[in-house]
PDB file of C-alpha atoms in Angstrom:
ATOM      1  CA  UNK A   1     -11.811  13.652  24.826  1.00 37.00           C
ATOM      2  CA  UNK A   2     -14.369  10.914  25.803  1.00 38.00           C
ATOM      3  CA  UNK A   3     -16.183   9.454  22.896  1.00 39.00           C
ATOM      4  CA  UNK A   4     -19.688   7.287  23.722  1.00 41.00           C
ATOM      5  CA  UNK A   5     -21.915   6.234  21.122  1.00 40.00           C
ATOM      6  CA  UNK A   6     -25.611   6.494  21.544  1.00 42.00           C
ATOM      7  CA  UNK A   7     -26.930   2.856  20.544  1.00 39.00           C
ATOM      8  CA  UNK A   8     -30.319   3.725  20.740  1.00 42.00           C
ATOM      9  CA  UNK A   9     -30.489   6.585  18.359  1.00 42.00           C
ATOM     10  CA  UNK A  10     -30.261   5.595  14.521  1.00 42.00           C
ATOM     11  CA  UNK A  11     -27.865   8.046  14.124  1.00 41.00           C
ATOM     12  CA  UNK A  12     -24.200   7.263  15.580  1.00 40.00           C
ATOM     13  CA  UNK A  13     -23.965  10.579  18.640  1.00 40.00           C
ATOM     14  CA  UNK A  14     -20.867  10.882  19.619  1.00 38.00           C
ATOM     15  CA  UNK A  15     -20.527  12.835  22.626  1.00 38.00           C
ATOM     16  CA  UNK A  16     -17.354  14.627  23.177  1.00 37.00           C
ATOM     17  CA  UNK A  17     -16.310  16.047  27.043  1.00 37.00           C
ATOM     18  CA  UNK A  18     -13.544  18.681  27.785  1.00 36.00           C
ATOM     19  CA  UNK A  19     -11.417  16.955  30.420  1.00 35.00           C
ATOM     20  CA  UNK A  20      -7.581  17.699  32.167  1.00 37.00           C
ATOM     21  CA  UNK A  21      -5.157  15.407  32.478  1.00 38.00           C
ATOM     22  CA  UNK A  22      -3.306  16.039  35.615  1.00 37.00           C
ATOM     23  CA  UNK A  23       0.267  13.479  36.345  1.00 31.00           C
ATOM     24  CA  UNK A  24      -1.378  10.768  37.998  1.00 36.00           C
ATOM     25  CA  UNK A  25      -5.038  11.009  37.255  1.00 40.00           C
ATOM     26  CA  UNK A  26      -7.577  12.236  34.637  1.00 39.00           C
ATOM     27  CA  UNK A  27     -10.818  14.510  36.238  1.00 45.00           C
ATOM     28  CA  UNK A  28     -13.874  15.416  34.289  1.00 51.00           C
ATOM     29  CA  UNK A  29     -14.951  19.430  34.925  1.00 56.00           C
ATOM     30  CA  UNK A  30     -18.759  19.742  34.814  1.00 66.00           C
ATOM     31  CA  UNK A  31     -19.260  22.952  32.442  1.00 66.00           C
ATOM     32  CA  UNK A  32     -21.625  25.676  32.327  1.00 67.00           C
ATOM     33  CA  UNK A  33     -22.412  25.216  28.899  1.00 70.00           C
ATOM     34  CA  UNK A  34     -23.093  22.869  26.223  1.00 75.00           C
ATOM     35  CA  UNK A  35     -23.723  23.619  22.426  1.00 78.00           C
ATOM     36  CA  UNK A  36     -25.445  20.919  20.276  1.00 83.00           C
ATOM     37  CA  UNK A  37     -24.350  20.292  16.483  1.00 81.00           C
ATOM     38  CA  UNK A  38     -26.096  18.053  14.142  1.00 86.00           C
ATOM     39  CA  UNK A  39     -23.762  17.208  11.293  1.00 85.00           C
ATOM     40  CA  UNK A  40     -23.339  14.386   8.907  1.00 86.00           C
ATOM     41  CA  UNK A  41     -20.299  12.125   8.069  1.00 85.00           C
ATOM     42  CA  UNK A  42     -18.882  13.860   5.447  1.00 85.00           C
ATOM     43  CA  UNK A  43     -19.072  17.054   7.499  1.00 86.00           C
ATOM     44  CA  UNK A  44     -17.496  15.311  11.140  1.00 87.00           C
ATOM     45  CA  UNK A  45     -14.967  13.975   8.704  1.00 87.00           C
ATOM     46  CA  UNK A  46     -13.820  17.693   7.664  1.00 88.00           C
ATOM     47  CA  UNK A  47     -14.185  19.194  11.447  1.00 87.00           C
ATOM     48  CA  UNK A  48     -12.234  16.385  13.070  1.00 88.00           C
ATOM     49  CA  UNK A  49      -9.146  16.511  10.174  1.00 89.00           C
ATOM     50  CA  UNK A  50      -9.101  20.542  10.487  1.00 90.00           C
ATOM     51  CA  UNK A  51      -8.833  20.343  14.594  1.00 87.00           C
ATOM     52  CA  UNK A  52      -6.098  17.717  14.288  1.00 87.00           C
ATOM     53  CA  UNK A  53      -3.880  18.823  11.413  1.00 88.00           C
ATOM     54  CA  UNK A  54      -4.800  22.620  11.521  1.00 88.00           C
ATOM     55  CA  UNK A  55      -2.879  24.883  13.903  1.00 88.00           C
ATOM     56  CA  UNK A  56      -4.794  28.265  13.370  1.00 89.00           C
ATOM     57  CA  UNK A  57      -8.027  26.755  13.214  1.00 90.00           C
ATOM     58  CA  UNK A  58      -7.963  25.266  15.925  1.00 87.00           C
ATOM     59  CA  UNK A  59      -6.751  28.179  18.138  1.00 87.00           C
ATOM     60  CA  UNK A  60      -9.571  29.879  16.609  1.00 88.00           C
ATOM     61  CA  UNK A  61     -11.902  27.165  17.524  1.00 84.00           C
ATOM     62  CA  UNK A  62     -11.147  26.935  21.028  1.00 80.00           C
ATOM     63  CA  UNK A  63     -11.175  31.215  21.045  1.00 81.00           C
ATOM     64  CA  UNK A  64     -14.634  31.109  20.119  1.00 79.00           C
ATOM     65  CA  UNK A  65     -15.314  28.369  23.014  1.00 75.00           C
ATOM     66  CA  UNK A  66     -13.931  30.956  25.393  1.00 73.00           C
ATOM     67  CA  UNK A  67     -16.147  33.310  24.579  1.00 75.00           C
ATOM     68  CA  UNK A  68     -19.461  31.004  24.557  1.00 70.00           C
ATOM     69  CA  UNK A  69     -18.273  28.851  27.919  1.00 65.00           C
ATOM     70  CA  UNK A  70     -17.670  30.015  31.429  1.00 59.00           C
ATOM     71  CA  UNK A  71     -14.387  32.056  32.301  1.00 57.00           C
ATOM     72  CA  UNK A  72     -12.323  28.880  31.447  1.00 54.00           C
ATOM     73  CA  UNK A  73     -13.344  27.878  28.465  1.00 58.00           C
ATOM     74  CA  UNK A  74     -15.088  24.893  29.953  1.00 68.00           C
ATOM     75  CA  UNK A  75     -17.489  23.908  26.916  1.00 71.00           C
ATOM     76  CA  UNK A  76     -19.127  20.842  26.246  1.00 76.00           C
ATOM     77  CA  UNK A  77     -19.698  20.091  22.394  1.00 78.00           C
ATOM     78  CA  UNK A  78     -22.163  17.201  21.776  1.00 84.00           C
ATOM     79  CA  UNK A  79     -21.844  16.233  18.064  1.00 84.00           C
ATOM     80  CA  UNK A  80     -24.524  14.304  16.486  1.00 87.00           C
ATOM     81  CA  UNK A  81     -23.368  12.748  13.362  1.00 87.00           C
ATOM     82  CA  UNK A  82     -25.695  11.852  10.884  1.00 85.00           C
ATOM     83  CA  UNK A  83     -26.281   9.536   7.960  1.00 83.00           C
ATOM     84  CA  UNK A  84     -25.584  11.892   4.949  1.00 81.00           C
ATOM     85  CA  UNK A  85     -28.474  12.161   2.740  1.00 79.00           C
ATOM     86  CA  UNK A  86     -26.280  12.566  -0.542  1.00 76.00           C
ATOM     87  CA  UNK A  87     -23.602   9.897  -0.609  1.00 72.00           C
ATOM     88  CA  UNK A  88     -20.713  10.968  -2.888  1.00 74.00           C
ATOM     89  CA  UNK A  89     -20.182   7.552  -4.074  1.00 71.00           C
ATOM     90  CA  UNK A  90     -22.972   6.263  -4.928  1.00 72.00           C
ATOM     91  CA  UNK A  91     -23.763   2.244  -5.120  1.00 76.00           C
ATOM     92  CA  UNK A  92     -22.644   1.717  -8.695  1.00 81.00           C
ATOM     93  CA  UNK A  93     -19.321   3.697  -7.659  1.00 79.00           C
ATOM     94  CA  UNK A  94     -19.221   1.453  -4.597  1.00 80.00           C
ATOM     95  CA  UNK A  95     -19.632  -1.797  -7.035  1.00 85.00           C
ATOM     96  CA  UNK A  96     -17.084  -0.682  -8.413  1.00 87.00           C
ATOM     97  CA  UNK A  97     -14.679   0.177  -5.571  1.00 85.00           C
ATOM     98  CA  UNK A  98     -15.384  -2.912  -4.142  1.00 88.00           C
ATOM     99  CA  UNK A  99     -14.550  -4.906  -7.225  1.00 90.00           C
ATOM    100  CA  UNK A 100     -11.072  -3.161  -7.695  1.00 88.00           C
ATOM    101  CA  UNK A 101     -10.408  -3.918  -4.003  1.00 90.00           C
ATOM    102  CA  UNK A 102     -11.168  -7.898  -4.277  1.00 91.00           C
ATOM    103  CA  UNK A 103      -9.135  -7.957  -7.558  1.00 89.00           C
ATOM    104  CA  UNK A 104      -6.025  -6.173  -5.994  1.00 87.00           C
ATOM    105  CA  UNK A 105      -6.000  -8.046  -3.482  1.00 89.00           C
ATOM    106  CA  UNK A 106      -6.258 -11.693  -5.601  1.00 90.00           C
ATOM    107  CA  UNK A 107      -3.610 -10.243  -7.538  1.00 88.00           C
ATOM    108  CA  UNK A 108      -1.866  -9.829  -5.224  1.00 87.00           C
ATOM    109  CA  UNK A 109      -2.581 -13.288  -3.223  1.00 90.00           C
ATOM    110  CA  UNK A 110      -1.323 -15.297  -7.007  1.00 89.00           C
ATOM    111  CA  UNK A 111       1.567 -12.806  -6.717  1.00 88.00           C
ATOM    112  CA  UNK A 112       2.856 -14.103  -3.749  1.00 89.00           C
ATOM    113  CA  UNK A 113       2.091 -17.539  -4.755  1.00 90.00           C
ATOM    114  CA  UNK A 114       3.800 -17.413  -8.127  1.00 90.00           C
ATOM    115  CA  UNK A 115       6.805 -16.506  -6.688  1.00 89.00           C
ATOM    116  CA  UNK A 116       7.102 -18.717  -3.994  1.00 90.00           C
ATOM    117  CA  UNK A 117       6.418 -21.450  -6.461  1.00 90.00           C
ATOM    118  CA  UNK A 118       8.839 -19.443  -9.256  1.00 90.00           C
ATOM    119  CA  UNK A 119      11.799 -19.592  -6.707  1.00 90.00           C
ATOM    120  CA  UNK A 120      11.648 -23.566  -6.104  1.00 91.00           C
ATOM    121  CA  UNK A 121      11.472 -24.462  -9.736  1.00 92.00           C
ATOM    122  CA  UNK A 122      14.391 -21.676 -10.429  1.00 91.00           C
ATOM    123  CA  UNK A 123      16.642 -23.044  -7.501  1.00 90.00           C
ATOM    124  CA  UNK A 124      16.470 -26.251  -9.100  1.00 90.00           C
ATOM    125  CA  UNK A 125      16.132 -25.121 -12.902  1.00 90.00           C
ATOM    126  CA  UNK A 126      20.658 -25.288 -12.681  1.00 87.00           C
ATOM    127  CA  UNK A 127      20.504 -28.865 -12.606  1.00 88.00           C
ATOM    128  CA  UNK A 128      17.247 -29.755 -14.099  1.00 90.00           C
ATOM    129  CA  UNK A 129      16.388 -28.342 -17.644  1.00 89.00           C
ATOM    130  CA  UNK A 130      12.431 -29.346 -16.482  1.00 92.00           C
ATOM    131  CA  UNK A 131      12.628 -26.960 -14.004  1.00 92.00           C
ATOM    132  CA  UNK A 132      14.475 -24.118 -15.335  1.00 92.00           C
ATOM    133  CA  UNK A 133      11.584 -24.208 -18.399  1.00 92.00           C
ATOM    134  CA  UNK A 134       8.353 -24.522 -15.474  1.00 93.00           C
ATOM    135  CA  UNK A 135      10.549 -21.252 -13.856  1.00 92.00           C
ATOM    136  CA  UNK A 136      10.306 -19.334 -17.343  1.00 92.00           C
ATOM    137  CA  UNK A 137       6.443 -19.968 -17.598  1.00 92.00           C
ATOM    138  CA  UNK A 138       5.785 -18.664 -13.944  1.00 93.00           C
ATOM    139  CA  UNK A 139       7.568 -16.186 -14.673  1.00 92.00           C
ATOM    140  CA  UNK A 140       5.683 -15.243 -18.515  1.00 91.00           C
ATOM    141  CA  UNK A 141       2.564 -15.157 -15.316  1.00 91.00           C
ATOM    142  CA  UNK A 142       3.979 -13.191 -13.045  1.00 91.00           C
ATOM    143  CA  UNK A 143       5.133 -10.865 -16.055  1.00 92.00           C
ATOM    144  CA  UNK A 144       1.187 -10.649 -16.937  1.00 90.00           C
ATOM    145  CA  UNK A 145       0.132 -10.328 -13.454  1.00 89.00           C
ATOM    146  CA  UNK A 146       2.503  -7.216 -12.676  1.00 89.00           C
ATOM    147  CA  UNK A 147       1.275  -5.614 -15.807  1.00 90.00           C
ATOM    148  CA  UNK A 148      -2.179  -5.924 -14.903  1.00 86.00           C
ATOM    149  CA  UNK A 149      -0.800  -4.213 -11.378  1.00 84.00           C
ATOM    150  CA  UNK A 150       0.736  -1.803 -12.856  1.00 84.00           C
ATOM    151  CA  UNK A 151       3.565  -1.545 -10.994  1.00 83.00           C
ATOM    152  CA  UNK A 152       6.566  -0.976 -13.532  1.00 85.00           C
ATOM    153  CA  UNK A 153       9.407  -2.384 -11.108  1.00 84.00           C
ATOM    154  CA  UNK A 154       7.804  -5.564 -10.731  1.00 86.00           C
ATOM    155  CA  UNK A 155       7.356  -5.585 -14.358  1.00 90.00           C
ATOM    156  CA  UNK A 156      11.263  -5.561 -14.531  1.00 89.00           C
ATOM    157  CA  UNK A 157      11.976  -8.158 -11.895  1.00 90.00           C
ATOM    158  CA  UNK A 158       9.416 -10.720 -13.789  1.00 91.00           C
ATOM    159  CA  UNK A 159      11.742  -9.770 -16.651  1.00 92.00           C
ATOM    160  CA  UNK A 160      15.012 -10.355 -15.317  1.00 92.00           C
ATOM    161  CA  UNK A 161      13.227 -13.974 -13.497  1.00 92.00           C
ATOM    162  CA  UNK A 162      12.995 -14.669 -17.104  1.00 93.00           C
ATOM    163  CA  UNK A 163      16.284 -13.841 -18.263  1.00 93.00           C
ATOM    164  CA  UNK A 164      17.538 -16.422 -15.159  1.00 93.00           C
ATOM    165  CA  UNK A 165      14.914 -18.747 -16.487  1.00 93.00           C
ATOM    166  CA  UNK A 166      17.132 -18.501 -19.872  1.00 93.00           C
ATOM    167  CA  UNK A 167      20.182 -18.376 -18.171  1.00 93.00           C
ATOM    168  CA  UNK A 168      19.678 -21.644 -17.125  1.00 91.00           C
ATOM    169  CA  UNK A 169      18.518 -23.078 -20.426  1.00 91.00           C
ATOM    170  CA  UNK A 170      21.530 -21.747 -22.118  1.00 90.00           C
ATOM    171  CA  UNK A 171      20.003 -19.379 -23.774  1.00 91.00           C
ATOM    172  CA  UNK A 172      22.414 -17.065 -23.581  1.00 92.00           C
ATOM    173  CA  UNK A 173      21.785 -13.979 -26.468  1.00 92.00           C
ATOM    174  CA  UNK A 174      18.337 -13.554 -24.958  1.00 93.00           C
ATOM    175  CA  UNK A 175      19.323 -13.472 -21.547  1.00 92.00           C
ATOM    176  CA  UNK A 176      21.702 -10.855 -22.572  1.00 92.00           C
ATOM    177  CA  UNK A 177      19.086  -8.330 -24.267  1.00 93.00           C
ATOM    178  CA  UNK A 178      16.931  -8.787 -21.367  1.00 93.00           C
ATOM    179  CA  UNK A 179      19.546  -8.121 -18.580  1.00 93.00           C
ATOM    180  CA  UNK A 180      21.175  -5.173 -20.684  1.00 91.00           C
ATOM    181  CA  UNK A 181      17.609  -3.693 -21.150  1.00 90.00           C
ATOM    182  CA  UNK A 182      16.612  -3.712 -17.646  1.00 90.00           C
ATOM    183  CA  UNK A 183      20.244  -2.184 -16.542  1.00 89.00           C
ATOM    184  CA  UNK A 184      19.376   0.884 -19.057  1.00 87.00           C
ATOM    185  CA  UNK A 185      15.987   0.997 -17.539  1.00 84.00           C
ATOM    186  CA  UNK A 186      16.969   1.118 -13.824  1.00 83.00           C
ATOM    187  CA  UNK A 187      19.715   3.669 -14.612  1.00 81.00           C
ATOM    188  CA  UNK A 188      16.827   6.113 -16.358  1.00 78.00           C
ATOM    189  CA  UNK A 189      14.879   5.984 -13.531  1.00 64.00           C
ATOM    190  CA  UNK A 190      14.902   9.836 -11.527  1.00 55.00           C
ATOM    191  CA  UNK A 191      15.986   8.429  -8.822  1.00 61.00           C
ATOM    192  CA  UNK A 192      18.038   5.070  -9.884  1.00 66.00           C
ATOM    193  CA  UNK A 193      16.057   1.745  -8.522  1.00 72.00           C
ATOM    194  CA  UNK A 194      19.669   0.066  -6.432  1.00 82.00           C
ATOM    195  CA  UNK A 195      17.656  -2.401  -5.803  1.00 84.00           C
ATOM    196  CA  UNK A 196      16.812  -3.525  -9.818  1.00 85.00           C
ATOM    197  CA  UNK A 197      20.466  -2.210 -10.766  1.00 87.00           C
ATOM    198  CA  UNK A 198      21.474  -4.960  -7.958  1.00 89.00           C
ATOM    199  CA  UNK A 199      19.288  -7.501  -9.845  1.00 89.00           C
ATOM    200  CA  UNK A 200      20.669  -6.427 -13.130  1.00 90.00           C
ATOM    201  CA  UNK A 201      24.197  -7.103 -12.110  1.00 91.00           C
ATOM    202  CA  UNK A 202      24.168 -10.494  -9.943  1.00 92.00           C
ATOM    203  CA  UNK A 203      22.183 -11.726 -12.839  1.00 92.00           C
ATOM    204  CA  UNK A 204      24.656 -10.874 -15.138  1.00 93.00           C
ATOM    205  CA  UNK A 205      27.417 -12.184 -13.161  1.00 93.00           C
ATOM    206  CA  UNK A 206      25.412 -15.717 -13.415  1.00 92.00           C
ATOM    207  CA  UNK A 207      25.328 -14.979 -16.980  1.00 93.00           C
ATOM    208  CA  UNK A 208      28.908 -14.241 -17.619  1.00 92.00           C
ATOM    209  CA  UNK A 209      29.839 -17.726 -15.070  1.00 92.00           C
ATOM    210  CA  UNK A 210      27.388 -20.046 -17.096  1.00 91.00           C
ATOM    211  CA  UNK A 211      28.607 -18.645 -20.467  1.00 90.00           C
ATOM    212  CA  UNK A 212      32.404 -19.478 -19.423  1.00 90.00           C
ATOM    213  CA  UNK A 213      30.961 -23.077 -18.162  1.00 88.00           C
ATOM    214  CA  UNK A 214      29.043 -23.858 -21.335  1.00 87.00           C
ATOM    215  CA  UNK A 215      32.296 -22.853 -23.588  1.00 87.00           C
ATOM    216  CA  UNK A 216      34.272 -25.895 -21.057  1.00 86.00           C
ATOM    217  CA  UNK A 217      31.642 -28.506 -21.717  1.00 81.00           C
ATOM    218  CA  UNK A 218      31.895 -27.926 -25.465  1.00 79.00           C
ATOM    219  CA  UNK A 219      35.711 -28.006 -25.491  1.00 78.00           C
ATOM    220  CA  UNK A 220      35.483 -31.096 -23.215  1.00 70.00           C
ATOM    221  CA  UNK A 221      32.954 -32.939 -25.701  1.00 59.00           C
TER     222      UNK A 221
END
């Protein structure tokens, strides 16, 4: 199919030829007929998605080309698409589209940043009780952020940054309702989320290791 647009026309034409593609070259037939059809977006949109995905129809299309063409089928179909006059969204709906877009995609762009920053203050947060607190509050943001995404397994990985956030502050009884929560919630799942049951456990290996190394420091003191 060659495609051409029509750049002096107000309306986009796209003209669409028959060809054969032999081995090593591609040669245009000149046919005996050609059939004209004015349609608008919304309507190309429809035709094109039915030829591509639609076996039957389009056996039936190309049928009914036999019949109009010459014995070979050879048919050339100019379609003229046209500016609908009726948009179904109109500008308030596009407004709005376009607003829902630009948010997503800031949300997701403080996302990404959040959690770059979230994992430099955490790998530090084991030695530096500053940074283990500054992790916790990136991750109260990310927690807020992946709500307003609504995307429930992020919402569980900003919980369990928190719980490592804890972790590392010693605060061990909260880290544990946290971790033990998410575990249940990965498990419910219809099909079980490895990769948050994976979370649930390392984490709580951490837990378990700082828990035993707290105990030492308060027997050594």
């Amino acid at each position: 199919v060659q495609n051409t647009i029509d750049t002096d026309s107000n309306n986009l034409r796209y003209r669409y030829a028959l060809y054969e593609e032999n081995i090593n070259e591609i040669s245009f037939f000149k046919p005996k007929k050609a059939i004209d059809i004015d349609v608008d977006a919304y309507m190309y949109t429809i035709l094109e998605s039915a030829l591509k995905y639609s076996i039957s129809f389009r056996s039936v299309f190309f049928k009914n080309m036999v019949k109009v063409g010459n014995k070979n089928g050879l048919v050339k179909v100019n379609i003229n698409v046209n500016i609908p006059k009726h948009q179904i969204i109109d500008k308030r709906g596009n407004k709005l589209f376009e607003i829902s877009c630009l948010e997503r995609r800031e949300l997701d762009h403080a996302m990404a940043w959040f959690s770059t920053l979230g994992g430099a203050f955490s790998a530090l947060g084991d030695k530096i009780e500053y940074c283990a607190i500054m992790a916790g509050k990136i991750s109260q943001q990310q927690f807020l952020l992946a709500l307003r995404l609504g995307d429930p397994n992020l919402v569980a990985r900003c919980k369990l940054y928190m719980a490592l956030s804890l972790i590392q502050q010693k605060r061990f009884p909260e880290a544990k309702t946290i971790i033990k929560s998410q575990y249940v919630v990965a498990k419910k799942e219809c099909e079980r989320d490895r990769r948050l049951m994976s979370m649930c456990l390392g984490i709580w290996t951490k837990w378990k290791y700082d828990k035993k190394q707290a105990k030492l420091e308060e027997i050594v003191v």
